[in-house]
Amino acid sequence: MSMWNQLVTLLRGSAHEAGQSVVDKRALVILDQQIRDAQAAQGKARDDLATLTARRRLIEKDLDALTAQRGKYEASARAAMQRGDMDLAREVAERLASIESEQATKTPQIADMRGAEDRIRGIIKQSDGKIQALAREVEVVRANESVQKAQASVAASYGGTISSMGSAADSLKRIKEQQAIRDEKFRASAELEDMRTGADLDAKLRSAGLLEGSSSADDILRRLSGPQDGGEATRLPGAEPRALPRE
């Protein structure tokens, strides 16, 4: 195969592939249009069936009229023959022959038309079922397509989301560490300040009741249980009188 033929084949293959790709991407749109076209064809078939039924009913009415005429003319021919008027009887007989010929033509037409109506009605019913099944299948495919697009979107963003979450978690960990360091720095600074001013030592002395102006809970209870207004002191259970220093 020459190079030119290979290039032509490649172009044809590429065009087919591109066209197939376009068709695949727009498959649901194409199917929707095909369903609409089929429904329109079904509507035309129903209209044709209605027309055929109407014509058949008109022929049946004509046949009923011919049957009524045949009965009337048969009675007239018999009456003419009874009167001996054979010319009139022949004329009526000729009319009867025409009616019977027309009846013989229209009777099979009605049967054929009824058969055609039944066939068309069956085809319409079958086509309706196929169209409905195709429409339901298209809806299922459309729903699956929507779900898969959503899944693809989630999958595409999943990696970036996980990476972002990891970065955020690392940032949160660093912030907590920085806050913990600042808390320790504040605590250490306060301790150094207490040591510099002696506040830590004062706190220890105050807790031991050795700092002037400080009283423990027991001291307060003893004071309250001492003599009031020259009366005898009320001794609380478990509270011993505190020895006063000598002058």
Coordinates of C-alpha atoms in Angstrom, one line a residue:
M1 CA 0.0 0.0 0.0
S2 CA 1.4 3.4 -1.0
M3 CA 2.0 6.1 1.5
W4 CA -0.8 8.2 0.0
N5 CA -3.3 5.3 0.5
Q6 CA -2.1 4.9 4.0
L7 CA -2.6 8.6 4.7
V8 CA -6.1 8.4 3.2
T9 CA -6.9 5.4 5.3
L10 CA -5.6 7.1 8.4
L11 CA -7.7 10.2 7.7
R12 CA -10.8 8.1 7.2
G13 CA -10.1 6.2 10.4
S14 CA -9.5 9.4 12.4
A15 CA -12.7 10.9 11.0
H16 CA -14.7 7.8 11.9
E17 CA -13.2 7.8 15.4
A18 CA -13.9 11.5 15.9
G19 CA -17.5 11.0 14.6
Q20 CA -18.0 8.0 16.8
S21 CA -16.7 10.0 19.8
V22 CA -19.2 12.8 19.1
V23 CA -22.0 10.3 18.7
D24 CA -21.1 8.7 22.0
K25 CA -20.9 12.0 23.8
R26 CA -24.3 13.0 22.4
A27 CA -25.9 9.5 22.6
L28 CA -28.6 10.5 25.0
V29 CA -29.6 13.5 22.9
I30 CA -29.7 11.3 19.8
L31 CA -31.8 8.7 21.6
D32 CA -34.2 11.4 22.9
Q33 CA -34.7 12.7 19.3
Q34 CA -35.2 9.2 18.0
I35 CA -37.8 8.5 20.6
R36 CA -39.6 11.8 19.7
D37 CA -39.4 10.7 16.0
A38 CA -40.8 7.3 16.8
Q39 CA -43.6 8.9 18.8
A40 CA -44.4 11.2 15.9
A41 CA -44.5 8.2 13.6
Q42 CA -46.9 6.4 16.0
G43 CA -49.1 9.5 15.9
K44 CA -49.2 9.3 12.1
A45 CA -49.9 5.6 12.2
R46 CA -52.8 6.2 14.6
D47 CA -54.2 8.9 12.3
D48 CA -53.9 6.6 9.3
L49 CA -55.7 3.8 11.3
A50 CA -58.5 6.2 12.1
T51 CA -58.8 7.2 8.4
L52 CA -58.9 3.6 7.4
T53 CA -61.6 2.8 10.0
A54 CA -63.7 5.7 8.9
R55 CA -63.6 4.6 5.3
R56 CA -64.4 1.1 6.2
R57 CA -67.4 2.3 8.2
L58 CA -68.6 4.4 5.2
I59 CA -68.4 1.3 2.9
E60 CA -70.4 -0.7 5.5
K61 CA -73.1 2.0 5.5
D62 CA -73.1 1.8 1.7
L63 CA -73.4 -2.0 1.9
D64 CA -76.3 -1.7 4.4
A65 CA -78.0 0.7 2.0
L66 CA -77.4 -1.7 -0.9
T67 CA -78.9 -4.6 1.1
A68 CA -82.0 -2.4 1.9
Q69 CA -82.3 -1.6 -1.9
R70 CA -81.9 -5.2 -2.8
G71 CA -84.8 -6.2 -0.5
K72 CA -87.0 -3.5 -1.9
Y73 CA -86.3 -4.3 -5.6
E74 CA -86.7 -8.0 -5.1
A75 CA -90.2 -7.3 -3.7
S76 CA -90.9 -5.0 -6.6
A77 CA -89.7 -7.6 -9.2
R78 CA -92.0 -10.2 -7.7
A79 CA -95.0 -7.8 -7.8
A80 CA -94.3 -7.0 -11.5
M81 CA -94.0 -10.7 -12.4
Q82 CA -97.3 -11.4 -10.6
R83 CA -99.0 -8.7 -12.6
G84 CA -97.5 -10.1 -15.8
D85 CA -95.4 -7.0 -16.5
M86 CA -92.3 -8.8 -17.5
D87 CA -90.6 -5.7 -19.0
L88 CA -90.8 -3.9 -15.7
A89 CA -89.7 -7.1 -13.9
R90 CA -86.7 -7.4 -16.2
E91 CA -85.8 -3.7 -15.6
V92 CA -85.9 -4.3 -11.8
A93 CA -83.9 -7.5 -12.2
E94 CA -81.2 -5.6 -14.0
R95 CA -81.0 -3.1 -11.2
L96 CA -80.8 -6.0 -8.7
A97 CA -77.9 -7.4 -10.7
S98 CA -76.1 -4.1 -10.4
I99 CA -76.7 -4.0 -6.7
E100 CA -75.5 -7.6 -6.2
S101 CA -72.4 -6.9 -8.2
E102 CA -71.6 -3.9 -6.0
Q103 CA -72.3 -5.9 -2.9
A104 CA -69.9 -8.6 -4.1
T105 CA -67.2 -6.0 -4.6
K106 CA -67.6 -4.2 -1.3
T107 CA -68.0 -7.2 1.0
P108 CA -64.4 -8.5 0.6
Q109 CA -63.2 -4.9 0.7
I110 CA -64.7 -4.5 4.2
A111 CA -63.1 -7.8 5.3
D112 CA -59.7 -6.7 3.9
M113 CA -59.9 -3.4 5.7
R114 CA -60.9 -5.0 9.0
G115 CA -57.9 -7.3 8.7
A116 CA -55.6 -4.3 7.9
E117 CA -57.0 -2.4 10.9
D118 CA -56.2 -5.3 13.2
R119 CA -52.7 -5.6 11.9
I120 CA -52.0 -1.9 12.2
R121 CA -53.5 -1.8 15.6
G122 CA -51.2 -4.7 16.7
I123 CA -48.1 -3.0 15.2
I124 CA -49.0 0.3 17.0
K125 CA -49.4 -1.5 20.3
Q126 CA -46.1 -3.4 19.8
S127 CA -44.3 -0.2 18.8
D128 CA -45.7 1.6 21.8
G129 CA -44.3 -1.0 24.1
K130 CA -40.9 -0.8 22.4
I131 CA -40.8 3.0 22.6
Q132 CA -41.8 2.9 26.3
A133 CA -39.2 0.4 27.1
L134 CA -36.5 2.4 25.3
A135 CA -37.6 5.6 27.1
R136 CA -37.3 3.8 30.4
E137 CA -33.9 2.5 29.5
V138 CA -32.8 6.0 28.5
E139 CA -34.0 7.4 31.8
V140 CA -32.0 4.7 33.6
V141 CA -28.9 5.4 31.5
R142 CA -29.3 9.2 32.1
A143 CA -29.6 8.6 35.9
N144 CA -26.5 6.4 35.8
E145 CA -24.6 9.0 33.8
S146 CA -25.4 11.7 36.3
V147 CA -24.3 9.4 39.2
Q148 CA -21.1 8.5 37.4
K149 CA -20.3 12.1 36.6
A150 CA -20.8 13.0 40.3
Q151 CA -18.5 10.0 41.3
A152 CA -15.9 11.1 38.8
S153 CA -16.0 14.7 40.1
V154 CA -15.6 13.4 43.7
A155 CA -12.8 11.1 42.6
A156 CA -11.0 13.9 40.8
S157 CA -11.1 16.2 43.8
Y158 CA -10.5 13.4 46.4
G159 CA -6.7 13.6 46.1
G160 CA -6.6 17.4 46.4
T161 CA -9.1 17.2 49.3
I162 CA -7.0 14.7 51.2
S163 CA -3.9 16.7 50.6
S164 CA -5.7 19.9 51.8
M165 CA -7.0 18.1 54.9
G166 CA -3.5 16.8 55.7
S167 CA -2.1 20.3 55.4
A168 CA -4.8 21.8 57.6
A169 CA -4.2 19.1 60.2
D170 CA -0.5 19.8 60.2
S171 CA -1.2 23.5 60.6
L172 CA -3.6 22.8 63.5
K173 CA -0.9 20.7 65.2
R174 CA 1.7 23.5 64.8
I175 CA -0.8 26.0 66.2
K176 CA -1.4 23.9 69.3
E177 CA 2.3 23.4 69.8
Q178 CA 2.9 27.1 69.5
Q179 CA 0.0 27.8 72.0
A180 CA 1.5 25.3 74.5
I181 CA 4.9 26.9 74.2
R182 CA 3.4 30.4 74.8
D183 CA 1.5 29.0 77.9
E184 CA 4.7 27.6 79.3
K185 CA 6.5 30.9 78.6
F186 CA 3.8 32.8 80.4
R187 CA 4.0 30.4 83.4
A188 CA 7.7 30.6 83.5
S189 CA 7.7 34.4 83.3
A190 CA 5.2 34.6 86.2
E191 CA 7.4 32.3 88.3
L192 CA 10.5 34.3 87.6
E193 CA 8.6 37.5 88.5
D194 CA 7.4 36.0 91.8
M195 CA 11.0 34.9 92.6
R196 CA 12.3 38.4 91.8
T197 CA 9.8 40.2 94.0
G198 CA 9.6 37.5 96.7
A199 CA 5.9 36.9 96.1
D200 CA 6.5 33.2 96.0
L201 CA 8.2 33.3 99.4
D202 CA 5.3 35.4 100.8
A203 CA 2.9 32.9 99.5
K204 CA 4.7 30.1 101.3
L205 CA 4.8 32.1 104.6
R206 CA 1.2 33.1 104.2
S207 CA 0.2 29.5 103.7
A208 CA 2.1 28.6 106.9
G209 CA 0.5 31.4 108.9
L210 CA 3.9 32.9 109.6
L211 CA 3.4 36.1 107.6
E212 CA 2.1 39.1 109.6
G213 CA -1.5 39.9 108.9
S214 CA -2.2 36.4 107.7
S215 CA -4.5 34.0 109.5
S216 CA -5.4 30.5 108.9
A217 CA -8.9 29.1 109.2
D218 CA -8.0 27.6 112.6
D219 CA -6.8 31.0 113.8
I220 CA -10.0 32.6 112.8
L221 CA -12.0 29.9 114.6
R222 CA -10.0 30.3 117.8
R223 CA -10.4 34.0 117.7
L224 CA -14.1 33.7 117.3
S225 CA -14.3 31.2 120.2
G226 CA -12.6 33.6 122.6
P227 CA -14.3 35.6 125.4
Q228 CA -16.7 38.2 124.2
D229 CA -17.9 41.2 126.3
G230 CA -16.2 39.8 129.4
G231 CA -18.1 36.5 129.2
E232 CA -16.6 33.0 129.1
A233 CA -15.3 31.9 125.8
T234 CA -17.3 29.5 123.8
R235 CA -15.1 26.6 123.1
L236 CA -15.7 24.9 119.8
P237 CA -15.4 21.1 119.7
G238 CA -11.8 20.2 119.0
A239 CA -10.6 23.7 119.5
E240 CA -8.0 24.2 122.2
P241 CA -7.3 27.6 123.8
R242 CA -4.3 29.3 122.4
A243 CA -1.6 30.4 124.9
L244 CA -1.1 34.1 125.1
P245 CA 2.5 35.4 125.1
R246 CA 3.8 36.8 128.5
E247 CA 4.6 40.4 128.8

